[in-house]
């Protein structure tokens, strides 16, 4: 008889005895039920091998996932019609089974082992189907949630370790925080036009795209040449006070290419740079110089593509510890190898601003400023306010002004004096703000704008001129805002004012802004006529300061190409040669390798014809003097060539001397032969 029949004879039912918690082991419940069903339908003789197999099956089920067993148990309970099985009954059954193992023996019944295997296979198939149903629908959602959670945790961890000069509260993001997703202009374009409009044509081509290394600053294009390391590497110099100082290095092969590039620049022929770039498609200085040539020829697409290729080459050479977003990585502009990265980032930023992506350009401006916030070699502080207003990042601009005003005196720069006031005015015009907050921003805007007009009165008339606004007669005739104020300001201040007015005048063309400016100009005239002490104080500050601008400001003005600012450059800057790949290098530059000196041949007392032959044959020497060559054969060949050229020059001189031009006869000559000119 089976164990169930024995329990019925004894008068015991399931669930009548106390529950033993030790008997509730996951995996044994289902094994006990399977054994009971098998005992009722297919009993077999007791043997040691069958007991060992049963124990093995139990241990294998115990190793399964406990959550899967719970789900399977719940599904099996729902399929029962009577719903009579309870956890207490299962625990009682398991306890009785373990107790009756020593006293009771199962009665064998005649049945083959095929029924047992079929029942077990049926149970396993049901489990697999249930597992697939429960897990297949949630795998994608769970994977997406796990990725989002991982990215958020990484950003939170990175924000705690970021340090910079403008960091105020511990644990918050620093003011120069850079985000990887904002370095991609497609992120901003998607926000303006939608992902379908931006990536509509690119999606079908991604399957056939070549493999490129994933980068943050640029997206490799299939039209680019096959990338091979050009010979640039990055090295970690030192780590000090939580900052990492890196530098770029050139290999010997890259140095030889650099020497050839210098020769191509001195030849004043862009075709030589093109030929060099065909042999070395990822040479940085050649890409920068040829980009300037393409931009001058109004080929903006080619110019932008060359800059992106240079940035891709740089990013492939970055050190594993160099981070674009940490804010703790530094690159010295004094080293000549590092300057190309600064210039490539700056030119890429300006292309993005002209393309209509000011938010992405602002992110690159932060990146450039974070590489050297103390030195600021490209003077990003003269540009970051304009990009903040263009991208409507008003709170960022106010935070930068509040945190850096103490140690950088940003209010003494004309661009910050006017831009912060305009920022408060724009915040006061937002519809979603509360009335009290809007009034506060408006009062602050009036106060800051009046101070800016008193401190920099020479900026008003050029600003109105570029905005095509005719000033009031009382304003133009007043001595404080007239032409006398522009002529009396120091040269350095005139350069800064011209830079701001030429770049940001488009922000003042709105009707509401011009009306607000007109009201504050009238208030400033009243304060000037009343002889307030602030007017005299600002006059003394203008005389004492802004005497000798730094070399960084001149470099920024040259790169900006704003005519209002370039016209104010001093003569010592405009008279010296300026190279596009390295404009105004620092006076304390650190050079790791130098270009070998080329043997120069004296060109004194030479005629124009001699210079013409020298341009064709650089080794030509009219005097016929022996050049110090190491190889005698080369020297002999050079002398013979010079002799042949000298003979050719003599023949040309004789030919030019014997040429006689016959004057045509005049029309008033009566003896002219009529058929002479027929």
PDB file of N, CA, C and O in Angstrom, residues 567-615:
ATOM      1  N   UNK A 567      41.671  96.149 -35.153  1.00  0.00           N
ATOM      2  CA  UNK A 567      42.138  97.499 -35.490  1.00  0.00           C
ATOM      3  C   UNK A 567      42.780  98.199 -34.309  1.00  0.00           C
ATOM      4  O   UNK A 567      43.515  99.179 -34.495  1.00  0.00           O
ATOM      5  N   UNK A 568      42.528  97.721 -33.095  1.00  0.00           N
ATOM      6  CA  UNK A 568      43.106  98.325 -31.896  1.00  0.00           C
ATOM      7  C   UNK A 568      44.368  97.626 -31.418  1.00  0.00           C
ATOM      8  O   UNK A 568      44.899  97.980 -30.363  1.00  0.00           O
ATOM      9  N   UNK A 569      44.875  96.637 -32.173  1.00  0.00           N
ATOM     10  CA  UNK A 569      46.098  95.946 -31.771  1.00  0.00           C
ATOM     11  C   UNK A 569      47.288  96.889 -31.889  1.00  0.00           C
ATOM     12  O   UNK A 569      47.371  97.701 -32.819  1.00  0.00           O
ATOM     13  N   UNK A 570      48.254  96.786 -30.985  1.00  0.00           N
ATOM     14  CA  UNK A 570      49.447  97.656 -31.073  1.00  0.00           C
ATOM     15  C   UNK A 570      50.340  97.274 -32.235  1.00  0.00           C
ATOM     16  O   UNK A 570      50.238  96.186 -32.811  1.00  0.00           O
ATOM     17  N   UNK A 571      51.262  98.162 -32.576  1.00  0.00           N
ATOM     18  CA  UNK A 571      52.130  97.943 -33.729  1.00  0.00           C
ATOM     19  C   UNK A 571      53.120  96.814 -33.503  1.00  0.00           C
ATOM     20  O   UNK A 571      53.492  96.114 -34.454  1.00  0.00           O
ATOM     21  N   UNK A 572      53.553  96.620 -32.269  1.00  0.00           N
ATOM     22  CA  UNK A 572      54.516  95.551 -32.022  1.00  0.00           C
ATOM     23  C   UNK A 572      53.918  94.170 -32.244  1.00  0.00           C
ATOM     24  O   UNK A 572      54.659  93.186 -32.367  1.00  0.00           O
ATOM     25  N   UNK A 573      52.603  94.071 -32.307  1.00  0.00           N
ATOM     26  CA  UNK A 573      51.935  92.800 -32.582  1.00  0.00           C
ATOM     27  C   UNK A 573      51.643  92.658 -34.069  1.00  0.00           C
ATOM     28  O   UNK A 573      51.825  91.586 -34.661  1.00  0.00           O
ATOM     29  N   UNK A 574      51.181  93.706 -34.689  1.00  0.00           N
ATOM     30  CA  UNK A 574      50.792  93.628 -36.097  1.00  0.00           C
ATOM     31  C   UNK A 574      51.985  93.571 -37.039  1.00  0.00           C
ATOM     32  O   UNK A 574      51.859  93.095 -38.172  1.00  0.00           O
ATOM     33  N   UNK A 575      53.137  94.058 -36.613  1.00  0.00           N
ATOM     34  CA  UNK A 575      54.300  94.071 -37.497  1.00  0.00           C
ATOM     35  C   UNK A 575      55.071  92.756 -37.501  1.00  0.00           C
ATOM     36  O   UNK A 575      55.865  92.520 -38.424  1.00  0.00           O
ATOM     37  N   UNK A 576      54.867  91.906 -36.534  1.00  0.00           N
ATOM     38  CA  UNK A 576      55.600  90.640 -36.506  1.00  0.00           C
ATOM     39  C   UNK A 576      54.818  89.561 -37.249  1.00  0.00           C
ATOM     40  O   UNK A 576      53.585  89.610 -37.318  1.00  0.00           O
ATOM     41  N   UNK A 577      55.523  88.577 -37.823  1.00  0.00           N
ATOM     42  CA  UNK A 577      54.811  87.509 -38.550  1.00  0.00           C
ATOM     43  C   UNK A 577      53.996  86.644 -37.601  1.00  0.00           C
ATOM     44  O   UNK A 577      54.451  86.268 -36.516  1.00  0.00           O
ATOM     45  N   UNK A 578      52.778  86.327 -38.009  1.00  0.00           N
ATOM     46  CA  UNK A 578      51.852  85.534 -37.196  1.00  0.00           C
ATOM     47  C   UNK A 578      51.493  84.284 -37.985  1.00  0.00           C
ATOM     48  O   UNK A 578      50.956  84.372 -39.100  1.00  0.00           O
ATOM     49  N   UNK A 579      51.800  83.132 -37.415  1.00  0.00           N
ATOM     50  CA  UNK A 579      51.496  81.853 -38.045  1.00  0.00           C
ATOM     51  C   UNK A 579      50.148  81.345 -37.554  1.00  0.00           C
ATOM     52  O   UNK A 579      49.863  81.398 -36.353  1.00  0.00           O
ATOM     53  N   UNK A 580      49.339  80.842 -38.471  1.00  0.00           N
ATOM     54  CA  UNK A 580      48.021  80.353 -38.088  1.00  0.00           C
ATOM     55  C   UNK A 580      48.065  79.122 -37.213  1.00  0.00           C
ATOM     56  O   UNK A 580      47.167  78.920 -36.384  1.00  0.00           O
ATOM     57  N   UNK A 581      49.103  78.272 -37.349  1.00  0.00           N
ATOM     58  CA  UNK A 581      49.187  77.069 -36.541  1.00  0.00           C
ATOM     59  C   UNK A 581      49.779  77.338 -35.158  1.00  0.00           C
ATOM     60  O   UNK A 581      49.726  76.473 -34.286  1.00  0.00           O
ATOM     61  N   UNK A 582      50.347  78.542 -34.931  1.00  0.00           N
ATOM     62  CA  UNK A 582      50.888  78.895 -33.615  1.00  0.00           C
ATOM     63  C   UNK A 582      50.939  80.418 -33.496  1.00  0.00           C
ATOM     64  O   UNK A 582      52.008  81.029 -33.561  1.00  0.00           O
ATOM     65  N   UNK A 583      49.791  81.079 -33.303  1.00  0.00           N
ATOM     66  CA  UNK A 583      49.792  82.547 -33.234  1.00  0.00           C
ATOM     67  C   UNK A 583      50.329  83.044 -31.898  1.00  0.00           C
ATOM     68  O   UNK A 583      49.897  82.604 -30.822  1.00  0.00           O
ATOM     69  N   UNK A 584      51.278  83.956 -31.968  1.00  0.00           N
ATOM     70  CA  UNK A 584      51.882  84.584 -30.788  1.00  0.00           C
ATOM     71  C   UNK A 584      52.272  83.550 -29.732  1.00  0.00           C
ATOM     72  O   UNK A 584      51.655  83.463 -28.663  1.00  0.00           O
ATOM     73  N   UNK A 585      53.281  82.757 -29.976  1.00  0.00           N
ATOM     74  CA  UNK A 585      53.698  81.780 -28.956  1.00  0.00           C
ATOM     75  C   UNK A 585      54.190  82.480 -27.695  1.00  0.00           C
ATOM     76  O   UNK A 585      54.665  83.622 -27.749  1.00  0.00           O
ATOM     77  N   UNK A 586      54.081  81.851 -26.544  1.00  0.00           N
ATOM     78  CA  UNK A 586      54.547  82.487 -25.300  1.00  0.00           C
ATOM     79  C   UNK A 586      56.035  82.784 -25.348  1.00  0.00           C
ATOM     80  O   UNK A 586      56.820  82.086 -25.987  1.00  0.00           O
ATOM     81  N   UNK A 587      56.407  83.848 -24.659  1.00  0.00           N
ATOM     82  CA  UNK A 587      57.815  84.222 -24.624  1.00  0.00           C
ATOM     83  C   UNK A 587      58.656  83.229 -23.836  1.00  0.00           C
ATOM     84  O   UNK A 587      59.860  83.105 -24.073  1.00  0.00           O
ATOM     85  N   UNK A 588      58.046  82.530 -22.896  1.00  0.00           N
ATOM     86  CA  UNK A 588      58.755  81.527 -22.084  1.00  0.00           C
ATOM     87  C   UNK A 588      58.412  80.114 -22.544  1.00  0.00           C
ATOM     88  O   UNK A 588      58.106  79.235 -21.734  1.00  0.00           O
ATOM     89  N   UNK A 589      58.424  79.905 -23.857  1.00  0.00           N
ATOM     90  CA  UNK A 589      58.048  78.600 -24.402  1.00  0.00           C
ATOM     91  C   UNK A 589      59.071  77.543 -24.030  1.00  0.00           C
ATOM     92  O   UNK A 589      60.278  77.818 -23.899  1.00  0.00           O
ATOM     93  N   UNK A 590      58.570  76.315 -23.876  1.00  0.00           N
ATOM     94  CA  UNK A 590      59.415  75.154 -23.605  1.00  0.00           C
ATOM     95  C   UNK A 590      59.448  74.308 -24.868  1.00  0.00           C
ATOM     96  O   UNK A 590      58.432  73.757 -25.291  1.00  0.00           O
ATOM     97  N   UNK A 591      60.632  74.217 -25.488  1.00  0.00           N
ATOM     98  CA  UNK A 591      60.794  73.513 -26.757  1.00  0.00           C
ATOM     99  C   UNK A 591      61.578  72.240 -26.477  1.00  0.00           C
ATOM    100  O   UNK A 591      62.700  72.287 -25.958  1.00  0.00           O
ATOM    101  N   UNK A 592      60.994  71.103 -26.819  1.00  0.00           N
ATOM    102  CA  UNK A 592      61.651  69.820 -26.592  1.00  0.00           C
ATOM    103  C   UNK A 592      62.595  69.446 -27.715  1.00  0.00           C
ATOM    104  O   UNK A 592      63.536  68.690 -27.516  1.00  0.00           O
ATOM    105  N   UNK A 593      62.348  69.946 -28.904  1.00  0.00           N
ATOM    106  CA  UNK A 593      63.250  69.702 -30.032  1.00  0.00           C
ATOM    107  C   UNK A 593      63.191  70.918 -30.939  1.00  0.00           C
ATOM    108  O   UNK A 593      62.191  71.644 -30.984  1.00  0.00           O
ATOM    109  N   UNK A 594      64.288  71.167 -31.662  1.00  0.00           N
ATOM    110  CA  UNK A 594      64.402  72.348 -32.513  1.00  0.00           C
ATOM    111  C   UNK A 594      64.663  71.924 -33.945  1.00  0.00           C
ATOM    112  O   UNK A 594      65.202  70.842 -34.216  1.00  0.00           O
ATOM    113  N   UNK A 595      64.309  72.783 -34.839  1.00  0.00           N
ATOM    114  CA  UNK A 595      64.487  72.523 -36.260  1.00  0.00           C
ATOM    115  C   UNK A 595      65.950  72.728 -36.646  1.00  0.00           C
ATOM    116  O   UNK A 595      66.558  73.742 -36.260  1.00  0.00           O
ATOM    117  N   UNK A 596      66.548  71.819 -37.393  1.00  0.00           N
ATOM    118  CA  UNK A 596      67.952  72.003 -37.800  1.00  0.00           C
ATOM    119  C   UNK A 596      68.089  73.194 -38.736  1.00  0.00           C
ATOM    120  O   UNK A 596      67.217  73.462 -39.572  1.00  0.00           O
ATOM    121  N   UNK A 597      69.183  73.913 -38.584  1.00  0.00           N
ATOM    122  CA  UNK A 597      69.417  75.100 -39.394  1.00  0.00           C
ATOM    123  C   UNK A 597      69.770  74.706 -40.824  1.00  0.00           C
ATOM    124  O   UNK A 597      70.566  73.804 -41.052  1.00  0.00           O
ATOM    125  N   UNK A 598      69.185  75.410 -41.768  1.00  0.00           N
ATOM    126  CA  UNK A 598      69.455  75.158 -43.177  1.00  0.00           C
ATOM    127  C   UNK A 598      70.587  76.052 -43.638  1.00  0.00           C
ATOM    128  O   UNK A 598      70.672  77.223 -43.255  1.00  0.00           O
ATOM    129  N   UNK A 599      71.507  75.545 -44.470  1.00  0.00           N
ATOM    130  CA  UNK A 599      72.602  76.395 -44.975  1.00  0.00           C
ATOM    131  C   UNK A 599      72.060  77.481 -45.881  1.00  0.00           C
ATOM    132  O   UNK A 599      71.335  77.220 -46.841  1.00  0.00           O
ATOM    133  N   UNK A 600      72.374  78.707 -45.523  1.00  0.00           N
ATOM    134  CA  UNK A 600      71.879  79.859 -46.283  1.00  0.00           C
ATOM    135  C   UNK A 600      72.978  80.392 -47.177  1.00  0.00           C
ATOM    136  O   UNK A 600      74.140  80.461 -46.799  1.00  0.00           O
ATOM    137  N   UNK A 601      72.594  80.759 -48.379  1.00  0.00           N
ATOM    138  CA  UNK A 601      73.522  81.312 -49.363  1.00  0.00           C
ATOM    139  C   UNK A 601      73.277  82.803 -49.476  1.00  0.00           C
ATOM    140  O   UNK A 601      72.130  83.250 -49.576  1.00  0.00           O
ATOM    141  N   UNK A 602      74.365  83.595 -49.447  1.00  0.00           N
ATOM    142  CA  UNK A 602      74.214  85.041 -49.500  1.00  0.00           C
ATOM    143  C   UNK A 602      73.562  85.486 -50.787  1.00  0.00           C
ATOM    144  O   UNK A 602      73.926  85.045 -51.871  1.00  0.00           O
ATOM    145  N   UNK A 603      72.617  86.381 -50.666  1.00  0.00           N
ATOM    146  CA  UNK A 603      71.874  86.861 -51.831  1.00  0.00           C
ATOM    147  C   UNK A 603      72.064  88.350 -52.049  1.00  0.00           C
ATOM    148  O   UNK A 603      71.201  89.027 -52.591  1.00  0.00           O
ATOM    149  N   UNK A 604      73.190  88.882 -51.592  1.00  0.00           N
ATOM    150  CA  UNK A 604      73.423  90.312 -51.737  1.00  0.00           C
ATOM    151  C   UNK A 604      73.908  90.615 -53.152  1.00  0.00           C
ATOM    152  O   UNK A 604      74.604  89.811 -53.774  1.00  0.00           O
ATOM    153  N   UNK A 605      73.570  91.812 -53.609  1.00  0.00           N
ATOM    154  CA  UNK A 605      74.003  92.295 -54.924  1.00  0.00           C
ATOM    155  C   UNK A 605      73.585  91.334 -56.045  1.00  0.00           C
ATOM    156  O   UNK A 605      74.367  91.025 -56.942  1.00  0.00           O
ATOM    157  N   UNK A 606      72.390  90.827 -55.981  1.00  0.00           N
ATOM    158  CA  UNK A 606      71.895  89.933 -57.022  1.00  0.00           C
ATOM    159  C   UNK A 606      70.781  90.633 -57.775  1.00  0.00           C
ATOM    160  O   UNK A 606      69.987  91.393 -57.200  1.00  0.00           O
ATOM    161  N   UNK A 607      70.716  90.367 -59.051  1.00  0.00           N
ATOM    162  CA  UNK A 607      69.707  90.988 -59.894  1.00  0.00           C
ATOM    163  C   UNK A 607      68.384  90.238 -59.767  1.00  0.00           C
ATOM    164  O   UNK A 607      68.295  89.168 -59.167  1.00  0.00           O
ATOM    165  N   UNK A 608      67.351  90.801 -60.368  1.00  0.00           N
ATOM    166  CA  UNK A 608      66.029  90.172 -60.341  1.00  0.00           C
ATOM    167  C   UNK A 608      66.042  88.852 -61.094  1.00  0.00           C
ATOM    168  O   UNK A 608      65.394  87.879 -60.691  1.00  0.00           O
ATOM    169  N   UNK A 609      66.791  88.799 -62.193  1.00  0.00           N
ATOM    170  CA  UNK A 609      66.868  87.566 -62.958  1.00  0.00           C
ATOM    171  C   UNK A 609      67.560  86.458 -62.173  1.00  0.00           C
ATOM    172  O   UNK A 609      67.177  85.286 -62.238  1.00  0.00           O
ATOM    173  N   UNK A 610      68.576  86.844 -61.381  1.00  0.00           N
ATOM    174  CA  UNK A 610      69.252  85.861 -60.538  1.00  0.00           C
ATOM    175  C   UNK A 610      68.315  85.315 -59.468  1.00  0.00           C
ATOM    176  O   UNK A 610      68.312  84.121 -59.167  1.00  0.00           O
ATOM    177  N   UNK A 611      67.499  86.187 -58.895  1.00  0.00           N
ATOM    178  CA  UNK A 611      66.526  85.722 -57.903  1.00  0.00           C
ATOM    179  C   UNK A 611      65.482  84.813 -58.538  1.00  0.00           C
ATOM    180  O   UNK A 611      64.981  83.882 -57.899  1.00  0.00           O
ATOM    181  N   UNK A 612      65.150  85.086 -59.813  1.00  0.00           N
ATOM    182  CA  UNK A 612      64.198  84.228 -60.494  1.00  0.00           C
ATOM    183  C   UNK A 612      64.747  82.806 -60.668  1.00  0.00           C
ATOM    184  O   UNK A 612      64.057  81.823 -60.407  1.00  0.00           O
ATOM    185  N   UNK A 613      66.019  82.707 -61.072  1.00  0.00           N
ATOM    186  CA  UNK A 613      66.613  81.379 -61.206  1.00  0.00           C
ATOM    187  C   UNK A 613      66.799  80.716 -59.851  1.00  0.00           C
ATOM    188  O   UNK A 613      66.726  79.493 -59.740  1.00  0.00           O
ATOM    189  N   UNK A 614      67.026  81.516 -58.807  1.00  0.00           N
ATOM    190  CA  UNK A 614      67.162  80.916 -57.472  1.00  0.00           C
ATOM    191  C   UNK A 614      65.843  80.322 -56.999  1.00  0.00           C
ATOM    192  O   UNK A 614      65.805  79.321 -56.290  1.00  0.00           O
ATOM    193  N   UNK A 615      64.709  80.949 -57.380  1.00  0.00           N
ATOM    194  CA  UNK A 615      63.407  80.384 -57.006  1.00  0.00           C
ATOM    195  C   UNK A 615      63.155  79.058 -57.713  1.00  0.00           C
ATOM    196  O   UNK A 615      62.474  78.179 -57.185  1.00  0.00           O
TER     197      UNK A 615
END
